[in-house]
Amino acid sequence: MAAGAESSIFRKAQCRRFKGFSKEKESVWKGPFYFIQGADPQLGLIKAWEVGDCDNGGDEWQKEIQLTEQAVQAINKLTLKPKFFVLCGDLIHAMPGSPWHEEQKSDLQHVLKGTDPSIPLVFVSGNHDIGNAPTPDTISEYCKSWGDDYFSFWVGGVLFLVLNSQFFQNASSCPELKQAHDHWLDEQLAAAQQKSKKHVIVFQHIPLFLQSPEEENNYFNLEKSKRMDLLQRFEKAGVKAVFSGHYHRNAGGMFNDLDMVVSSAIGCQLGEDKHGVRVVAVTEEKIHHKYFSLDELSDLTINEAISDLFEVNVPNVHL
């Protein structure tokens, strides 16, 4: 299959707006809804982790294909459809320009093509998708394949912001792109303070923190000064939750009333969690969420969870 051959089937974000939803129709609250968040299908990491060579060892990815297919099939079977399915980065393991990058990308797009077309797919860039030190070329290639690397959209009166967290980590090779991202984020957060909305929710690949805002710096979180700056700006703008991946384990914590949610992977697990996704229920007052293994992802468990998380009967959920 030619690289990028499947990319046209996705309603990609362009001009910093996601094409899957109409702002005019979706900027008004219509009642509770839910969406599904996944992270790190990362085709190739399971083999690379098994052989102990994460730089060069990811030459097989059939296990990740099967896991992603399982996720897609389970979501498709749900009678109560989620508003969207968001993948929070590290879509594939091979870095841009490295062996298997194009093949992994093409195979993942082929699997995701099977998603029910009534469920929009939202893509978030991860460090393996654009590089640990992204360049204008790697970001441009990502955007051609998956859509803009940062953008906003409205669903049911809730403002969603999709960020490129690699700009917070290492933008040494693309300072002008980082500056544009920072300017856009400033505008979005300033506008969020003025707009009528129920909630603001952020998606990014790298967590702000794993358990505590005060924790030490490590590979899986953002550097502390950048982290605290973002947390304070997010809180001022009314951000209620930040959803991320990257850690390949479930984690998270609170910064005052802001919920930092770290979801484990669809693909390779680095802890004791099972391959899975997170169900996120949005009510007028709260954002509820629960992680499900792929084996648990069925109508029965989802309906029970929705009823519990929404604190309302399933038939009252807005679709």
PDB file of N, CA, C and O in Angstrom, residues 131-194:
ATOM      1  N   GLY A 131       9.073  13.422  15.768  1.00  0.00           N
ATOM      2  CA  GLY A 131      10.468  13.441  16.186  1.00  0.00           C
ATOM      3  C   GLY A 131      10.647  14.083  17.545  1.00  0.00           C
ATOM      4  O   GLY A 131       9.877  14.968  17.943  1.00  0.00           O
ATOM      5  N   ASN A 132      11.672  13.643  18.274  1.00  0.00           N
ATOM      6  CA  ASN A 132      11.941  14.224  19.594  1.00  0.00           C
ATOM      7  C   ASN A 132      12.344  15.692  19.487  1.00  0.00           C
ATOM      8  O   ASN A 132      12.075  16.482  20.395  1.00  0.00           O
ATOM      9  N   ALA A 133      12.995  16.034  18.404  1.00  0.00           N
ATOM     10  CA  ALA A 133      13.309  17.438  18.101  1.00  0.00           C
ATOM     11  C   ALA A 133      12.715  17.728  16.729  1.00  0.00           C
ATOM     12  O   ALA A 133      13.419  17.672  15.708  1.00  0.00           O
ATOM     13  N   PRO A 134      11.424  18.006  16.658  1.00  0.00           N
ATOM     14  CA  PRO A 134      10.758  18.136  15.357  1.00  0.00           C
ATOM     15  C   PRO A 134      11.351  19.260  14.518  1.00  0.00           C
ATOM     16  O   PRO A 134      11.879  20.246  15.041  1.00  0.00           O
ATOM     17  N   THR A 135      11.225  19.083  13.213  1.00  0.00           N
ATOM     18  CA  THR A 135      11.688  20.079  12.258  1.00  0.00           C
ATOM     19  C   THR A 135      10.498  20.534  11.427  1.00  0.00           C
ATOM     20  O   THR A 135       9.447  19.888  11.432  1.00  0.00           O
ATOM     21  N   PRO A 136      10.636  21.621  10.692  1.00  0.00           N
ATOM     22  CA  PRO A 136       9.546  22.012   9.788  1.00  0.00           C
ATOM     23  C   PRO A 136       9.146  20.887   8.843  1.00  0.00           C
ATOM     24  O   PRO A 136       7.962  20.711   8.545  1.00  0.00           O
ATOM     25  N   ASP A 137      10.107  20.103   8.382  1.00  0.00           N
ATOM     26  CA  ASP A 137       9.798  19.016   7.444  1.00  0.00           C
ATOM     27  C   ASP A 137       9.013  17.897   8.123  1.00  0.00           C
ATOM     28  O   ASP A 137       8.057  17.366   7.541  1.00  0.00           O
ATOM     29  N   THR A 138       9.415  17.492   9.338  1.00  0.00           N
ATOM     30  CA  THR A 138       8.704  16.389   9.993  1.00  0.00           C
ATOM     31  C   THR A 138       7.286  16.802  10.377  1.00  0.00           C
ATOM     32  O   THR A 138       6.356  15.996  10.294  1.00  0.00           O
ATOM     33  N   ILE A 139       7.113  18.059  10.754  1.00  0.00           N
ATOM     34  CA  ILE A 139       5.774  18.528  11.100  1.00  0.00           C
ATOM     35  C   ILE A 139       4.918  18.652   9.843  1.00  0.00           C
ATOM     36  O   ILE A 139       3.727  18.292   9.841  1.00  0.00           O
ATOM     37  N   SER A 140       5.509  19.129   8.758  1.00  0.00           N
ATOM     38  CA  SER A 140       4.770  19.227   7.502  1.00  0.00           C
ATOM     39  C   SER A 140       4.312  17.861   7.031  1.00  0.00           C
ATOM     40  O   SER A 140       3.165  17.691   6.583  1.00  0.00           O
ATOM     41  N   GLU A 141       5.174  16.868   7.140  1.00  0.00           N
ATOM     42  CA  GLU A 141       4.818  15.511   6.719  1.00  0.00           C
ATOM     43  C   GLU A 141       3.710  14.948   7.601  1.00  0.00           C
ATOM     44  O   GLU A 141       2.778  14.296   7.114  1.00  0.00           O
ATOM     45  N   TYR A 142       3.786  15.202   8.898  1.00  0.00           N
ATOM     46  CA  TYR A 142       2.717  14.767   9.803  1.00  0.00           C
ATOM     47  C   TYR A 142       1.384  15.394   9.398  1.00  0.00           C
ATOM     48  O   TYR A 142       0.357  14.721   9.333  1.00  0.00           O
ATOM     49  N   CYS A 143       1.403  16.682   9.128  1.00  0.00           N
ATOM     50  CA  CYS A 143       0.160  17.383   8.790  1.00  0.00           C
ATOM     51  C   CYS A 143      -0.452  16.853   7.498  1.00  0.00           C
ATOM     52  O   CYS A 143      -1.680  16.775   7.371  1.00  0.00           O
ATOM     53  N   LYS A 144       0.381  16.476   6.540  1.00  0.00           N
ATOM     54  CA  LYS A 144      -0.142  15.901   5.300  1.00  0.00           C
ATOM     55  C   LYS A 144      -0.856  14.576   5.569  1.00  0.00           C
ATOM     56  O   LYS A 144      -1.862  14.262   4.923  1.00  0.00           O
ATOM     57  N   SER A 145      -0.329  13.824   6.508  1.00  0.00           N
ATOM     58  CA  SER A 145      -0.865  12.490   6.775  1.00  0.00           C
ATOM     59  C   SER A 145      -2.036  12.500   7.738  1.00  0.00           C
ATOM     60  O   SER A 145      -2.995  11.739   7.564  1.00  0.00           O
ATOM     61  N   TRP A 146      -1.974  13.360   8.778  1.00  0.00           N
ATOM     62  CA  TRP A 146      -2.935  13.255   9.877  1.00  0.00           C
ATOM     63  C   TRP A 146      -3.726  14.531  10.132  1.00  0.00           C
ATOM     64  O   TRP A 146      -4.666  14.514  10.931  1.00  0.00           O
ATOM     65  N   GLY A 147      -3.366  15.621   9.486  1.00  0.00           N
ATOM     66  CA  GLY A 147      -4.014  16.898   9.757  1.00  0.00           C
ATOM     67  C   GLY A 147      -3.140  17.781  10.616  1.00  0.00           C
ATOM     68  O   GLY A 147      -2.035  17.399  11.024  1.00  0.00           O
ATOM     69  N   ASP A 148      -3.610  18.974  10.911  1.00  0.00           N
ATOM     70  CA  ASP A 148      -2.823  19.944  11.677  1.00  0.00           C
ATOM     71  C   ASP A 148      -2.299  19.350  12.987  1.00  0.00           C
ATOM     72  O   ASP A 148      -2.973  18.544  13.634  1.00  0.00           O
ATOM     73  N   ASP A 149      -1.111  19.810  13.378  1.00  0.00           N
ATOM     74  CA  ASP A 149      -0.509  19.331  14.616  1.00  0.00           C
ATOM     75  C   ASP A 149      -1.071  20.049  15.840  1.00  0.00           C
ATOM     76  O   ASP A 149      -0.817  19.624  16.975  1.00  0.00           O
ATOM     77  N   TYR A 150      -1.817  21.118  15.649  1.00  0.00           N
ATOM     78  CA  TYR A 150      -2.564  21.740  16.753  1.00  0.00           C
ATOM     79  C   TYR A 150      -3.767  22.466  16.177  1.00  0.00           C
ATOM     80  O   TYR A 150      -3.718  23.006  15.076  1.00  0.00           O
ATOM     81  N   PHE A 151      -4.868  22.450  16.942  1.00  0.00           N
ATOM     82  CA  PHE A 151      -6.117  23.009  16.440  1.00  0.00           C
ATOM     83  C   PHE A 151      -7.150  23.002  17.560  1.00  0.00           C
ATOM     84  O   PHE A 151      -6.902  22.482  18.665  1.00  0.00           O
ATOM     85  N   SER A 152      -8.310  23.569  17.290  1.00  0.00           N
ATOM     86  CA  SER A 152      -9.404  23.588  18.265  1.00  0.00           C
ATOM     87  C   SER A 152     -10.687  23.126  17.595  1.00  0.00           C
ATOM     88  O   SER A 152     -10.800  23.117  16.370  1.00  0.00           O
ATOM     89  N   PHE A 153     -11.649  22.729  18.417  1.00  0.00           N
ATOM     90  CA  PHE A 153     -12.983  22.407  17.905  1.00  0.00           C
ATOM     91  C   PHE A 153     -13.979  22.434  19.065  1.00  0.00           C
ATOM     92  O   PHE A 153     -13.604  22.380  20.242  1.00  0.00           O
ATOM     93  N   TRP A 154     -15.238  22.558  18.693  1.00  0.00           N
ATOM     94  CA  TRP A 154     -16.334  22.586  19.657  1.00  0.00           C
ATOM     95  C   TRP A 154     -17.186  21.327  19.514  1.00  0.00           C
ATOM     96  O   TRP A 154     -17.450  20.877  18.401  1.00  0.00           O
ATOM     97  N   VAL A 155     -17.598  20.777  20.626  1.00  0.00           N
ATOM     98  CA  VAL A 155     -18.595  19.710  20.647  1.00  0.00           C
ATOM     99  C   VAL A 155     -19.533  19.959  21.825  1.00  0.00           C
ATOM    100  O   VAL A 155     -19.073  20.059  22.973  1.00  0.00           O
ATOM    101  N   GLY A 156     -20.815  20.106  21.536  1.00  0.00           N
ATOM    102  CA  GLY A 156     -21.813  20.216  22.591  1.00  0.00           C
ATOM    103  C   GLY A 156     -21.575  21.300  23.615  1.00  0.00           C
ATOM    104  O   GLY A 156     -21.802  21.106  24.816  1.00  0.00           O
ATOM    105  N   GLY A 157     -21.082  22.445  23.173  1.00  0.00           N
ATOM    106  CA  GLY A 157     -20.848  23.542  24.098  1.00  0.00           C
ATOM    107  C   GLY A 157     -19.533  23.466  24.847  1.00  0.00           C
ATOM    108  O   GLY A 157     -19.274  24.272  25.743  1.00  0.00           O
ATOM    109  N   VAL A 158     -18.678  22.517  24.486  1.00  0.00           N
ATOM    110  CA  VAL A 158     -17.371  22.336  25.120  1.00  0.00           C
ATOM    111  C   VAL A 158     -16.280  22.668  24.110  1.00  0.00           C
ATOM    112  O   VAL A 158     -16.320  22.211  22.964  1.00  0.00           O
ATOM    113  N   LEU A 159     -15.311  23.460  24.520  1.00  0.00           N
ATOM    114  CA  LEU A 159     -14.187  23.825  23.668  1.00  0.00           C
ATOM    115  C   LEU A 159     -13.048  22.844  23.899  1.00  0.00           C
ATOM    116  O   LEU A 159     -12.614  22.629  25.037  1.00  0.00           O
ATOM    117  N   PHE A 160     -12.564  22.227  22.821  1.00  0.00           N
ATOM    118  CA  PHE A 160     -11.443  21.300  22.883  1.00  0.00           C
ATOM    119  C   PHE A 160     -10.229  21.922  22.202  1.00  0.00           C
ATOM    120  O   PHE A 160     -10.338  22.451  21.092  1.00  0.00           O
ATOM    121  N   LEU A 161      -9.084  21.834  22.862  1.00  0.00           N
ATOM    122  CA  LEU A 161      -7.821  22.322  22.318  1.00  0.00           C
ATOM    123  C   LEU A 161      -6.866  21.151  22.154  1.00  0.00           C
ATOM    124  O   LEU A 161      -6.604  20.420  23.119  1.00  0.00           O
ATOM    125  N   VAL A 162      -6.360  20.953  20.953  1.00  0.00           N
ATOM    126  CA  VAL A 162      -5.376  19.912  20.655  1.00  0.00           C
ATOM    127  C   VAL A 162      -4.021  20.590  20.507  1.00  0.00           C
ATOM    128  O   VAL A 162      -3.851  21.446  19.622  1.00  0.00           O
ATOM    129  N   LEU A 163      -3.056  20.225  21.339  1.00  0.00           N
ATOM    130  CA  LEU A 163      -1.762  20.894  21.364  1.00  0.00           C
ATOM    131  C   LEU A 163      -0.653  19.985  20.844  1.00  0.00           C
ATOM    132  O   LEU A 163      -0.767  18.755  20.868  1.00  0.00           O
ATOM    133  N   ASN A 164       0.413  20.600  20.379  1.00  0.00           N
ATOM    134  CA  ASN A 164       1.638  19.887  20.009  1.00  0.00           C
ATOM    135  C   ASN A 164       2.587  19.989  21.197  1.00  0.00           C
ATOM    136  O   ASN A 164       3.323  20.964  21.333  1.00  0.00           O
ATOM    137  N   SER A 165       2.584  18.980  22.057  1.00  0.00           N
ATOM    138  CA  SER A 165       3.357  19.068  23.299  1.00  0.00           C
ATOM    139  C   SER A 165       4.861  18.983  23.058  1.00  0.00           C
ATOM    140  O   SER A 165       5.644  19.325  23.958  1.00  0.00           O
ATOM    141  N   GLN A 166       5.284  18.563  21.877  1.00  0.00           N
ATOM    142  CA  GLN A 166       6.721  18.509  21.619  1.00  0.00           C
ATOM    143  C   GLN A 166       7.329  19.896  21.543  1.00  0.00           C
ATOM    144  O   GLN A 166       8.519  20.072  21.795  1.00  0.00           O
ATOM    145  N   PHE A 167       6.506  20.897  21.233  1.00  0.00           N
ATOM    146  CA  PHE A 167       7.003  22.273  21.272  1.00  0.00           C
ATOM    147  C   PHE A 167       7.386  22.681  22.691  1.00  0.00           C
ATOM    148  O   PHE A 167       8.246  23.541  22.881  1.00  0.00           O
ATOM    149  N   PHE A 168       6.746  22.090  23.689  1.00  0.00           N
ATOM    150  CA  PHE A 168       7.088  22.390  25.083  1.00  0.00           C
ATOM    151  C   PHE A 168       8.341  21.637  25.522  1.00  0.00           C
ATOM    152  O   PHE A 168       8.976  22.000  26.508  1.00  0.00           O
ATOM    153  N   GLN A 169       8.664  20.573  24.815  1.00  0.00           N
ATOM    154  CA  GLN A 169       9.757  19.686  25.210  1.00  0.00           C
ATOM    155  C   GLN A 169      11.064  20.035  24.515  1.00  0.00           C
ATOM    156  O   GLN A 169      12.097  20.157  25.161  1.00  0.00           O
ATOM    157  N   ASN A 170      11.031  20.184  23.188  1.00  0.00           N
ATOM    158  CA  ASN A 170      12.249  20.507  22.441  1.00  0.00           C
ATOM    159  C   ASN A 170      11.875  21.085  21.086  1.00  0.00           C
ATOM    160  O   ASN A 170      11.570  20.338  20.157  1.00  0.00           O
ATOM    161  N   ALA A 171      11.908  22.382  20.971  1.00  0.00           N
ATOM    162  CA  ALA A 171      11.591  23.062  19.713  1.00  0.00           C
ATOM    163  C   ALA A 171      12.828  23.724  19.129  1.00  0.00           C
ATOM    164  O   ALA A 171      12.723  24.679  18.357  1.00  0.00           O
ATOM    165  N   SER A 172      14.007  23.195  19.449  1.00  0.00           N
ATOM    166  CA  SER A 172      15.259  23.826  19.035  1.00  0.00           C
ATOM    167  C   SER A 172      15.426  23.862  17.518  1.00  0.00           C
ATOM    168  O   SER A 172      16.127  24.740  16.996  1.00  0.00           O
ATOM    169  N   SER A 173      14.787  22.932  16.809  1.00  0.00           N
ATOM    170  CA  SER A 173      14.929  22.878  15.356  1.00  0.00           C
ATOM    171  C   SER A 173      13.775  23.536  14.614  1.00  0.00           C
ATOM    172  O   SER A 173      13.748  23.521  13.373  1.00  0.00           O
ATOM    173  N   CYS A 174      12.838  24.106  15.371  1.00  0.00           N
ATOM    174  CA  CYS A 174      11.696  24.769  14.712  1.00  0.00           C
ATOM    175  C   CYS A 174      11.177  25.922  15.574  1.00  0.00           C
ATOM    176  O   CYS A 174       9.994  25.963  15.906  1.00  0.00           O
ATOM    177  N   PRO A 175      12.040  26.865  15.941  1.00  0.00           N
ATOM    178  CA  PRO A 175      11.627  27.942  16.854  1.00  0.00           C
ATOM    179  C   PRO A 175      10.488  28.796  16.320  1.00  0.00           C
ATOM    180  O   PRO A 175       9.639  29.250  17.102  1.00  0.00           O
ATOM    181  N   GLU A 176      10.432  29.024  15.025  1.00  0.00           N
ATOM    182  CA  GLU A 176       9.360  29.856  14.482  1.00  0.00           C
ATOM    183  C   GLU A 176       8.011  29.149  14.579  1.00  0.00           C
ATOM    184  O   GLU A 176       6.979  29.786  14.845  1.00  0.00           O
ATOM    185  N   LEU A 177       8.007  27.825  14.374  1.00  0.00           N
ATOM    186  CA  LEU A 177       6.759  27.073  14.508  1.00  0.00           C
ATOM    187  C   LEU A 177       6.297  27.060  15.957  1.00  0.00           C
ATOM    188  O   LEU A 177       5.096  27.147  16.230  1.00  0.00           O
ATOM    189  N   LYS A 178       7.233  26.943  16.881  1.00  0.00           N
ATOM    190  CA  LYS A 178       6.870  27.004  18.298  1.00  0.00           C
ATOM    191  C   LYS A 178       6.272  28.357  18.645  1.00  0.00           C
ATOM    192  O   LYS A 178       5.273  28.451  19.375  1.00  0.00           O
ATOM    193  N   GLN A 179       6.865  29.425  18.122  1.00  0.00           N
ATOM    194  CA  GLN A 179       6.355  30.768  18.386  1.00  0.00           C
ATOM    195  C   GLN A 179       4.927  30.916  17.878  1.00  0.00           C
ATOM    196  O   GLN A 179       4.074  31.501  18.554  1.00  0.00           O
ATOM    197  N   ALA A 180       4.650  30.363  16.704  1.00  0.00           N
ATOM    198  CA  ALA A 180       3.298  30.422  16.148  1.00  0.00           C
ATOM    199  C   ALA A 180       2.323  29.625  17.014  1.00  0.00           C
ATOM    200  O   ALA A 180       1.183  30.061  17.253  1.00  0.00           O
ATOM    201  N   HIS A 181       2.770  28.475  17.481  1.00  0.00           N
ATOM    202  CA  HIS A 181       1.946  27.648  18.370  1.00  0.00           C
ATOM    203  C   HIS A 181       1.647  28.397  19.665  1.00  0.00           C
ATOM    204  O   HIS A 181       0.503  28.421  20.145  1.00  0.00           O
ATOM    205  N   ASP A 182       2.672  29.019  20.248  1.00  0.00           N
ATOM    206  CA  ASP A 182       2.492  29.759  21.500  1.00  0.00           C
ATOM    207  C   ASP A 182       1.518  30.916  21.318  1.00  0.00           C
ATOM    208  O   ASP A 182       0.663  31.170  22.186  1.00  0.00           O
ATOM    209  N   HIS A 183       1.642  31.621  20.199  1.00  0.00           N
ATOM    210  CA  HIS A 183       0.749  32.752  19.921  1.00  0.00           C
ATOM    211  C   HIS A 183      -0.684  32.267  19.763  1.00  0.00           C
ATOM    212  O   HIS A 183      -1.624  32.883  20.313  1.00  0.00           O
ATOM    213  N   TRP A 184      -0.861  31.183  19.028  1.00  0.00           N
ATOM    214  CA  TRP A 184      -2.201  30.604  18.848  1.00  0.00           C
ATOM    215  C   TRP A 184      -2.787  30.180  20.187  1.00  0.00           C
ATOM    216  O   TRP A 184      -3.960  30.454  20.475  1.00  0.00           O
ATOM    217  N   LEU A 185      -1.987  29.531  21.024  1.00  0.00           N
ATOM    218  CA  LEU A 185      -2.483  29.080  22.328  1.00  0.00           C
ATOM    219  C   LEU A 185      -2.855  30.260  23.206  1.00  0.00           C
ATOM    220  O   LEU A 185      -3.890  30.232  23.895  1.00  0.00           O
ATOM    221  N   ASP A 186      -2.047  31.304  23.181  1.00  0.00           N
ATOM    222  CA  ASP A 186      -2.387  32.520  23.941  1.00  0.00           C
ATOM    223  C   ASP A 186      -3.759  33.048  23.519  1.00  0.00           C
ATOM    224  O   ASP A 186      -4.589  33.414  24.365  1.00  0.00           O
ATOM    225  N   GLU A 187      -3.986  33.103  22.212  1.00  0.00           N
ATOM    226  CA  GLU A 187      -5.266  33.601  21.700  1.00  0.00           C
ATOM    227  C   GLU A 187      -6.417  32.687  22.118  1.00  0.00           C
ATOM    228  O   GLU A 187      -7.497  33.171  22.504  1.00  0.00           O
ATOM    229  N   GLN A 188      -6.209  31.386  22.035  1.00  0.00           N
ATOM    230  CA  GLN A 188      -7.268  30.441  22.398  1.00  0.00           C
ATOM    231  C   GLN A 188      -7.623  30.538  23.871  1.00  0.00           C
ATOM    232  O   GLN A 188      -8.806  30.537  24.247  1.00  0.00           O
ATOM    233  N   LEU A 189      -6.614  30.621  24.725  1.00  0.00           N
ATOM    234  CA  LEU A 189      -6.874  30.691  26.165  1.00  0.00           C
ATOM    235  C   LEU A 189      -7.514  32.020  26.547  1.00  0.00           C
ATOM    236  O   LEU A 189      -8.396  32.071  27.413  1.00  0.00           O
ATOM    237  N   ALA A 190      -7.075  33.102  25.898  1.00  0.00           N
ATOM    238  CA  ALA A 190      -7.684  34.410  26.171  1.00  0.00           C
ATOM    239  C   ALA A 190      -9.136  34.419  25.735  1.00  0.00           C
ATOM    240  O   ALA A 190     -10.018  34.917  26.461  1.00  0.00           O
ATOM    241  N   ALA A 191      -9.421  33.863  24.564  1.00  0.00           N
ATOM    242  CA  ALA A 191     -10.800  33.809  24.075  1.00  0.00           C
ATOM    243  C   ALA A 191     -11.665  32.913  24.943  1.00  0.00           C
ATOM    244  O   ALA A 191     -12.844  33.198  25.157  1.00  0.00           O
ATOM    245  N   ALA A 192     -11.071  31.828  25.452  1.00  0.00           N
ATOM    246  CA  ALA A 192     -11.832  30.899  26.286  1.00  0.00           C
ATOM    247  C   ALA A 192     -12.367  31.579  27.539  1.00  0.00           C
ATOM    248  O   ALA A 192     -13.448  31.229  28.042  1.00  0.00           O
ATOM    249  N   GLN A 193     -11.621  32.550  28.049  1.00  0.00           N
ATOM    250  CA  GLN A 193     -12.070  33.266  29.238  1.00  0.00           C
ATOM    251  C   GLN A 193     -13.298  34.122  28.956  1.00  0.00           C
ATOM    252  O   GLN A 193     -14.080  34.416  29.867  1.00  0.00           O
ATOM    253  N   GLN A 194     -13.481  34.506  27.682  1.00  0.00           N
ATOM    254  CA  GLN A 194     -14.577  35.402  27.318  1.00  0.00           C
ATOM    255  C   GLN A 194     -15.786  34.665  26.759  1.00  0.00           C
ATOM    256  O   GLN A 194     -16.906  35.172  26.806  1.00  0.00           O
TER     257      GLN A 194
END
